Amino acid sequence: NKYNPNIFMGVLQMENCQVIKSNLNIGSFIQVSNYVVFDKNLTSAQYHMFCVLSSFCYGSKESCFPSLDTLSKLIGKDPRTVNRIINE
């Protein structure tokens, strides 16, 4: 399996995702590898977090460091919940 996002303490290193537009506006979108889409081991919360973190990795960027507060606002969850999702 080529999918290995290495989510650790809010850091995402991308291997199978590409952001097409660099801003985080409603019109932006990302491409997600089928390895991620069909990974039966990912929970829906982990998949959602992967997509949100992917939106921060655009162009040649392969890692991102958004704060827990930023992530919690984007997904509408408490920062503690965000931390739990990242560390699952």
mmCIF file of N, CA and C in Angstrom, residues 1-87:
data_model
loop_
_atom_site.group_PDB
_atom_site.id
_atom_site.type_symbol
_atom_site.label_atom_id
_atom_site.label_comp_id
_atom_site.label_asym_id
_atom_site.label_seq_id
_atom_site.Cartn_x
_atom_site.Cartn_y
_atom_site.Cartn_z
ATOM 1 N N ASN A 1 0.844 -1.187 0.000
ATOM 2 C CA ASN A 1 0.000 0.000 0.000
ATOM 3 C C ASN A 1 0.887 1.246 0.000
ATOM 4 N N LYS A 2 0.734 2.077 -1.001
ATOM 5 C CA LYS A 2 1.581 3.271 -1.127
ATOM 6 C C LYS A 2 1.141 4.403 -0.219
ATOM 7 N N TYR A 3 -0.062 4.328 0.345
ATOM 8 C CA TYR A 3 -0.578 5.400 1.189
ATOM 9 C C TYR A 3 0.070 5.347 2.568
ATOM 10 N N ASN A 4 0.730 6.435 2.928
ATOM 11 C CA ASN A 4 1.328 6.538 4.249
ATOM 12 C C ASN A 4 1.457 8.013 4.595
ATOM 13 N N PRO A 5 0.374 8.655 5.080
ATOM 14 C CA PRO A 5 0.402 10.111 5.278
ATOM 15 C C PRO A 5 1.226 10.593 6.455
ATOM 16 N N ASN A 6 1.600 9.729 7.377
ATOM 17 C CA ASN A 6 2.421 10.100 8.521
ATOM 18 C C ASN A 6 1.860 11.321 9.248
ATOM 19 N N ILE A 7 0.665 11.160 9.789
ATOM 20 C CA ILE A 7 0.062 12.233 10.586
ATOM 21 C C ILE A 7 0.607 12.114 12.005
ATOM 22 N N PHE A 8 1.298 13.136 12.468
ATOM 23 C CA PHE A 8 1.874 13.115 13.803
ATOM 24 C C PHE A 8 1.929 14.520 14.347
ATOM 25 N N MET A 9 1.226 14.764 15.446
ATOM 26 C CA MET A 9 1.234 16.046 16.137
ATOM 27 C C MET A 9 0.955 17.218 15.196
ATOM 28 N N GLY A 10 -0.032 17.074 14.321
ATOM 29 C CA GLY A 10 -0.450 18.171 13.464
ATOM 30 C C GLY A 10 0.391 18.363 12.226
ATOM 31 N N VAL A 11 1.299 17.444 11.946
ATOM 32 C CA VAL A 11 2.155 17.555 10.767
ATOM 33 C C VAL A 11 1.708 16.507 9.766
ATOM 34 N N LEU A 12 1.501 16.918 8.525
ATOM 35 C CA LEU A 12 1.118 15.972 7.490
ATOM 36 C C LEU A 12 2.139 16.019 6.382
ATOM 37 N N GLN A 13 2.712 14.887 6.056
ATOM 38 C CA GLN A 13 3.614 14.822 4.920
ATOM 39 C C GLN A 13 2.866 14.105 3.809
ATOM 40 N N MET A 14 2.725 14.778 2.690
ATOM 41 C CA MET A 14 1.876 14.296 1.620
ATOM 42 C C MET A 14 2.634 13.383 0.667
ATOM 43 N N GLU A 15 1.984 12.304 0.242
ATOM 44 C CA GLU A 15 2.509 11.457 -0.811
ATOM 45 C C GLU A 15 1.494 11.288 -1.925
ATOM 46 N N ASN A 16 0.207 11.277 -1.596
ATOM 47 C CA ASN A 16 -0.814 10.912 -2.561
ATOM 48 C C ASN A 16 -1.891 11.969 -2.720
ATOM 49 N N CYS A 17 -1.546 13.218 -2.564
ATOM 50 C CA CYS A 17 -2.564 14.245 -2.672
ATOM 51 C C CYS A 17 -1.977 15.492 -3.311
ATOM 52 N N GLN A 18 -2.783 16.162 -4.095
ATOM 53 C CA GLN A 18 -2.335 17.378 -4.759
ATOM 54 C C GLN A 18 -3.439 18.414 -4.673
ATOM 55 N N VAL A 19 -3.129 19.608 -4.222
ATOM 56 C CA VAL A 19 -4.091 20.696 -4.189
ATOM 57 C C VAL A 19 -3.967 21.469 -5.487
ATOM 58 N N ILE A 20 -5.104 21.698 -6.122
ATOM 59 C CA ILE A 20 -5.103 22.337 -7.434
ATOM 60 C C ILE A 20 -5.023 23.856 -7.314
ATOM 61 N N LYS A 21 -5.750 24.448 -6.385
ATOM 62 C CA LYS A 21 -5.682 25.884 -6.159
ATOM 63 C C LYS A 21 -5.084 26.123 -4.778
ATOM 64 N N SER A 22 -4.315 27.185 -4.635
ATOM 65 C CA SER A 22 -3.551 27.361 -3.408
ATOM 66 C C SER A 22 -4.301 28.064 -2.286
ATOM 67 N N ASN A 23 -5.454 28.662 -2.542
ATOM 68 C CA ASN A 23 -6.142 29.326 -1.433
ATOM 69 C C ASN A 23 -7.163 28.383 -0.806
ATOM 70 N N LEU A 24 -7.650 28.746 0.361
ATOM 71 C CA LEU A 24 -8.596 27.902 1.079
ATOM 72 C C LEU A 24 -10.031 28.382 0.895
ATOM 73 N N ASN A 25 -10.328 29.052 -0.206
ATOM 74 C CA ASN A 25 -11.674 29.531 -0.473
ATOM 75 C C ASN A 25 -12.591 28.378 -0.842
ATOM 76 N N ILE A 26 -13.871 28.643 -0.835
ATOM 77 C CA ILE A 26 -14.883 27.637 -1.167
ATOM 78 C C ILE A 26 -14.606 27.023 -2.536
ATOM 79 N N GLY A 27 -14.098 27.778 -3.491
ATOM 80 C CA GLY A 27 -13.870 27.277 -4.839
ATOM 81 C C GLY A 27 -12.662 26.370 -4.978
ATOM 82 N N SER A 28 -11.849 26.252 -3.945
ATOM 83 C CA SER A 28 -10.662 25.403 -4.009
ATOM 84 C C SER A 28 -11.060 23.940 -3.946
ATOM 85 N N PHE A 29 -10.199 23.091 -4.475
ATOM 86 C CA PHE A 29 -10.436 21.662 -4.354
ATOM 87 C C PHE A 29 -9.110 20.929 -4.340
ATOM 88 N N ILE A 30 -9.170 19.687 -3.909
ATOM 89 C CA ILE A 30 -7.982 18.843 -3.834
ATOM 90 C C ILE A 30 -8.245 17.559 -4.602
ATOM 91 N N GLN A 31 -7.184 16.877 -4.958
ATOM 92 C CA GLN A 31 -7.280 15.534 -5.515
ATOM 93 C C GLN A 31 -6.766 14.580 -4.447
ATOM 94 N N VAL A 32 -7.488 13.503 -4.241
ATOM 95 C CA VAL A 32 -7.086 12.510 -3.245
ATOM 96 C C VAL A 32 -6.879 11.182 -3.957
ATOM 97 N N SER A 33 -5.772 10.548 -3.683
ATOM 98 C CA SER A 33 -5.438 9.264 -4.279
ATOM 99 C C SER A 33 -6.470 8.198 -3.915
ATOM 100 N N ASN A 34 -6.685 7.256 -4.806
ATOM 101 C CA ASN A 34 -7.574 6.138 -4.518
ATOM 102 C C ASN A 34 -7.077 5.316 -3.340
ATOM 103 N N TYR A 35 -5.783 5.317 -3.077
ATOM 104 C CA TYR A 35 -5.249 4.623 -1.911
ATOM 105 C C TYR A 35 -5.867 5.170 -0.629
ATOM 106 N N VAL A 36 -6.113 6.463 -0.606
ATOM 107 C CA VAL A 36 -6.725 7.094 0.560
ATOM 108 C C VAL A 36 -8.233 6.876 0.537
ATOM 109 N N VAL A 37 -8.835 7.106 -0.623
ATOM 110 C CA VAL A 37 -10.298 6.990 -0.744
ATOM 111 C C VAL A 37 -10.786 5.608 -0.326
ATOM 112 N N PHE A 38 -10.081 4.561 -0.728
ATOM 113 C CA PHE A 38 -10.544 3.201 -0.477
ATOM 114 C C PHE A 38 -9.853 2.520 0.703
ATOM 115 N N ASP A 39 -9.149 3.286 1.522
ATOM 116 C CA ASP A 39 -8.495 2.726 2.708
ATOM 117 C C ASP A 39 -9.558 2.445 3.776
ATOM 118 N N LYS A 40 -9.855 1.183 3.992
ATOM 119 C CA LYS A 40 -10.902 0.792 4.938
ATOM 120 C C LYS A 40 -10.495 0.991 6.390
ATOM 121 N N ASN A 41 -9.228 1.269 6.639
ATOM 122 C CA ASN A 41 -8.762 1.485 8.003
ATOM 123 C C ASN A 41 -8.948 2.920 8.475
ATOM 124 N N LEU A 42 -9.236 3.852 7.555
ATOM 125 C CA LEU A 42 -9.451 5.247 7.932
ATOM 126 C C LEU A 42 -10.880 5.450 8.404
ATOM 127 N N THR A 43 -11.042 6.123 9.519
ATOM 128 C CA THR A 43 -12.384 6.512 9.958
ATOM 129 C C THR A 43 -12.818 7.723 9.134
ATOM 130 N N SER A 44 -14.100 8.044 9.180
ATOM 131 C CA SER A 44 -14.574 9.221 8.444
ATOM 132 C C SER A 44 -13.931 10.495 8.987
ATOM 133 N N ALA A 45 -13.681 10.548 10.293
ATOM 134 C CA ALA A 45 -13.028 11.716 10.890
ATOM 135 C C ALA A 45 -11.585 11.840 10.403
ATOM 136 N N GLN A 46 -10.873 10.716 10.296
ATOM 137 C CA GLN A 46 -9.495 10.747 9.798
ATOM 138 C C GLN A 46 -9.462 11.161 8.329
ATOM 139 N N TYR A 47 -10.396 10.663 7.542
ATOM 140 C CA TYR A 47 -10.463 11.028 6.129
ATOM 141 C C TYR A 47 -10.733 12.527 5.990
ATOM 142 N N HIS A 48 -11.677 13.034 6.791
ATOM 143 C CA HIS A 48 -11.990 14.463 6.771
ATOM 144 C C HIS A 48 -10.753 15.280 7.150
ATOM 145 N N MET A 49 -10.047 14.856 8.199
ATOM 146 C CA MET A 49 -8.846 15.570 8.630
ATOM 147 C C MET A 49 -7.769 15.513 7.548
ATOM 148 N N PHE A 50 -7.608 14.359 6.906
ATOM 149 C CA PHE A 50 -6.642 14.238 5.815
ATOM 150 C C PHE A 50 -6.954 15.259 4.723
ATOM 151 N N CYS A 51 -8.226 15.376 4.361
ATOM 152 C CA CYS A 51 -8.617 16.320 3.310
ATOM 153 C C CYS A 51 -8.377 17.764 3.738
ATOM 154 N N VAL A 52 -8.709 18.087 4.983
ATOM 155 C CA VAL A 52 -8.485 19.457 5.475
ATOM 156 C C VAL A 52 -6.985 19.764 5.488
ATOM 157 N N LEU A 53 -6.180 18.858 6.010
ATOM 158 C CA LEU A 53 -4.732 19.074 6.029
ATOM 159 C C LEU A 53 -4.171 19.147 4.610
ATOM 160 N N SER A 54 -4.723 18.362 3.717
ATOM 161 C CA SER A 54 -4.274 18.383 2.318
ATOM 162 C C SER A 54 -4.480 19.744 1.680
ATOM 163 N N SER A 55 -5.518 20.440 2.104
ATOM 164 C CA SER A 55 -5.791 21.758 1.528
ATOM 165 C C SER A 55 -4.698 22.770 1.866
ATOM 166 N N PHE A 56 -3.884 22.477 2.871
ATOM 167 C CA PHE A 56 -2.762 23.343 3.222
ATOM 168 C C PHE A 56 -1.499 23.025 2.415
ATOM 169 N N CYS A 57 -1.484 21.888 1.741
ATOM 170 C CA CYS A 57 -0.307 21.451 0.972
ATOM 171 C C CYS A 57 -0.572 21.676 -0.503
ATOM 172 N N TYR A 58 -0.032 22.716 -1.036
ATOM 173 C CA TYR A 58 -0.280 23.071 -2.431
ATOM 174 C C TYR A 58 1.036 23.307 -3.147
ATOM 175 N N GLY A 59 0.987 23.226 -4.459
ATOM 176 C CA GLY A 59 2.203 23.397 -5.238
ATOM 177 C C GLY A 59 3.196 22.309 -4.880
ATOM 178 N N SER A 60 4.398 22.713 -4.546
ATOM 179 C CA SER A 60 5.437 21.734 -4.197
ATOM 180 C C SER A 60 5.515 21.473 -2.691
ATOM 181 N N LYS A 61 4.606 22.083 -1.903
ATOM 182 C CA LYS A 61 4.614 21.862 -0.450
ATOM 183 C C LYS A 61 4.235 20.422 -0.139
ATOM 184 N N GLU A 62 5.007 19.792 0.730
ATOM 185 C CA GLU A 62 4.732 18.421 1.120
ATOM 186 C C GLU A 62 4.439 18.273 2.605
ATOM 187 N N SER A 63 4.403 19.380 3.326
ATOM 188 C CA SER A 63 4.074 19.318 4.745
ATOM 189 C C SER A 63 3.352 20.599 5.137
ATOM 190 N N CYS A 64 2.642 20.526 6.256
ATOM 191 C CA CYS A 64 1.932 21.705 6.753
ATOM 192 C C CYS A 64 1.897 21.650 8.272
ATOM 193 N N PHE A 65 1.683 22.804 8.876
ATOM 194 C CA PHE A 65 1.715 22.909 10.331
ATOM 195 C C PHE A 65 0.588 23.818 10.847
ATOM 196 N N PRO A 66 -0.669 23.571 10.457
ATOM 197 C CA PRO A 66 -1.747 24.429 10.975
ATOM 198 C C PRO A 66 -1.938 24.181 12.475
ATOM 199 N N SER A 67 -2.377 25.194 13.175
ATOM 200 C CA SER A 67 -2.597 25.055 14.619
ATOM 201 C C SER A 67 -3.860 24.234 14.876
ATOM 202 N N LEU A 68 -3.956 23.698 16.076
ATOM 203 C CA LEU A 68 -5.166 22.972 16.462
ATOM 204 C C LEU A 68 -6.376 23.890 16.421
ATOM 205 N N ASP A 69 -6.204 25.157 16.801
ATOM 206 C CA ASP A 69 -7.307 26.114 16.746
ATOM 207 C C ASP A 69 -7.798 26.312 15.318
ATOM 208 N N THR A 70 -6.866 26.443 14.376
ATOM 209 C CA THR A 70 -7.239 26.605 12.969
ATOM 210 C C THR A 70 -8.005 25.382 12.473
ATOM 211 N N LEU A 71 -7.468 24.201 12.765
ATOM 212 C CA LEU A 71 -8.130 22.969 12.330
ATOM 213 C C LEU A 71 -9.495 22.817 12.981
ATOM 214 N N SER A 72 -9.606 23.155 14.247
ATOM 215 C CA SER A 72 -10.891 23.013 14.935
ATOM 216 C C SER A 72 -11.944 23.943 14.338
ATOM 217 N N LYS A 73 -11.537 25.139 13.950
ATOM 218 C CA LYS A 73 -12.482 26.061 13.307
ATOM 219 C C LYS A 73 -12.908 25.541 11.938
ATOM 220 N N LEU A 74 -11.976 24.965 11.201
ATOM 221 C CA LEU A 74 -12.287 24.482 9.851
ATOM 222 C C LEU A 74 -13.208 23.271 9.853
ATOM 223 N N ILE A 75 -13.069 22.386 10.838
ATOM 224 C CA ILE A 75 -13.925 21.194 10.843
ATOM 225 C C ILE A 75 -15.069 21.284 11.857
ATOM 226 N N GLY A 76 -15.097 22.363 12.630
ATOM 227 C CA GLY A 76 -16.194 22.564 13.573
ATOM 228 C C GLY A 76 -16.156 21.634 14.773
ATOM 229 N N LYS A 77 -14.960 21.291 15.209
ATOM 230 C CA LYS A 77 -14.794 20.418 16.375
ATOM 231 C C LYS A 77 -13.909 21.093 17.406
ATOM 232 N N ASP A 78 -14.013 20.645 18.639
ATOM 233 C CA ASP A 78 -13.181 21.127 19.729
ATOM 234 C C ASP A 78 -11.712 20.786 19.452
ATOM 235 N N PRO A 79 -10.761 21.654 19.848
ATOM 236 C CA PRO A 79 -9.341 21.344 19.646
ATOM 237 C C PRO A 79 -8.909 20.000 20.228
ATOM 238 N N ARG A 80 -9.512 19.593 21.359
ATOM 239 C CA ARG A 80 -9.167 18.283 21.931
ATOM 240 C C ARG A 80 -9.599 17.150 21.005
ATOM 241 N N THR A 81 -10.757 17.322 20.357
ATOM 242 C CA THR A 81 -11.234 16.322 19.404
ATOM 243 C C THR A 81 -10.317 16.263 18.195
ATOM 244 N N VAL A 82 -9.884 17.424 17.711
ATOM 245 C CA VAL A 82 -8.943 17.479 16.597
ATOM 246 C C VAL A 82 -7.661 16.748 16.957
ATOM 247 N N ASN A 83 -7.141 17.000 18.138
ATOM 248 C CA ASN A 83 -5.920 16.337 18.599
ATOM 249 C C ASN A 83 -6.110 14.815 18.648
ATOM 250 N N ARG A 84 -7.272 14.369 19.107
ATOM 251 C CA ARG A 84 -7.555 12.935 19.165
ATOM 252 C C ARG A 84 -7.592 12.326 17.766
ATOM 253 N N ILE A 85 -8.220 13.016 16.816
ATOM 254 C CA ILE A 85 -8.293 12.520 15.437
ATOM 255 C C ILE A 85 -6.897 12.393 14.846
ATOM 256 N N ILE A 86 -6.070 13.390 15.055
ATOM 257 C CA ILE A 86 -4.715 13.388 14.502
ATOM 258 C C ILE A 86 -3.883 12.257 15.094
ATOM 259 N N ASN A 87 -4.081 11.964 16.357
ATOM 260 C CA ASN A 87 -3.264 10.957 17.034
ATOM 261 C C ASN A 87 -3.841 9.548 16.994
#
